[in-house]
Amino acid sequence: MTTLPVAERWYETTVVDDTLTMILEPYVDRLEQANMWLVRGRDADLLIDQGMGIVPMKPLIDALAPGRPVIALATHTHVDHVGATHEFAERWVHRIEADDLRVPKGVSTLISAEIDPVLRQCFVDAGYDPLGEYLITALPHAGYDIASYRRIGCEPTRILEEGDIVDLGDRQFEVLLVPGHSPGSIGLFEAETGIFFAGDVIYNGPLVDNVPGADLDVYAATLKRLMQLPVSIVHAGHDPSFGRARLVEICETYLRKWDRA
Ligand SMILES: [Zn+2]
């Protein structure tokens, strides 16, 4: 039995502006604590990434966007981004990771000892603290059985490709295939505003550049592409948002580290 405390509320929401809400799971270990972004559109709302799926997410989204059609789009299929995808009627992902959305591979547990030690070492080498006993620091409710957690697969309802437009009626986001962190990672770029939803290809923290599926030549080419993008702000899969100057700085730092400047 565990002695973890019980969380009062599982999801934390932050209103960024009239059209954007950030959602995260504060009791998930930092490594797997993803930012989820709810974007308000005229015809539909867009939910970018769906967290761990430890607690049902759809009721939260229904409360934030009552009566509105919601598109759940996964930037990639790591466990911290697609846990609750199966709850939504619209489930969009890039073609390259569609199979992984259907049949989960990789991490599918909250118990650190059940994660491949080689993978755990990759995270430490990337710059994260070693994981504690569990991937959560509180239980979602009293009596929650940590061992029961599994990632649930689901069938994509739209397969995305580079250059596709995610159209919310009054806002259009272009799908950019930005591989490196994972082979089918995508970002969403809104040309009109320069807003870039990055997923895990870049964020303001230690990039995970060394796990299975990561490829430094591919990753370097992606970062060079991002440096050319006229972004105003990056809303990423982890850590706080940042502007173009910081984007360039992060790219330069990693390109030097990888000897691919
Ligand atoms: Zn992530």
Short mmCIF file of N, CA and C and ligand atoms in Angstrom, two decimals, residues 76 80-81 200 238, ligand 1:
data_model
loop_
_atom_site.label_atom_id
_atom_site.label_comp_id
_atom_site.label_asym_id
_atom_site.label_seq_id
_atom_site.Cartn_x
_atom_site.Cartn_y
_atom_site.Cartn_z
N HIS A 76 2.16 13.87 -30.45
CA HIS A 76 2.89 12.60 -30.61
C HIS A 76 2.29 11.63 -29.60
N ASP A 80 2.39 10.62 -21.87
CA ASP A 80 1.93 11.84 -21.20
C ASP A 80 1.11 12.76 -22.12
N HIS A 81 0.95 12.35 -23.38
CA HIS A 81 0.22 13.19 -24.33
C HIS A 81 -1.06 12.55 -24.88
N ASP A 200 6.57 18.20 -28.06
CA ASP A 200 7.83 18.00 -27.33
C ASP A 200 9.07 18.20 -28.19
N HIS A 238 5.79 20.93 -22.59
CA HIS A 238 6.24 20.97 -21.20
C HIS A 238 6.77 22.38 -20.90
ZN ZN B 1 5.96 14.88 -23.16
#
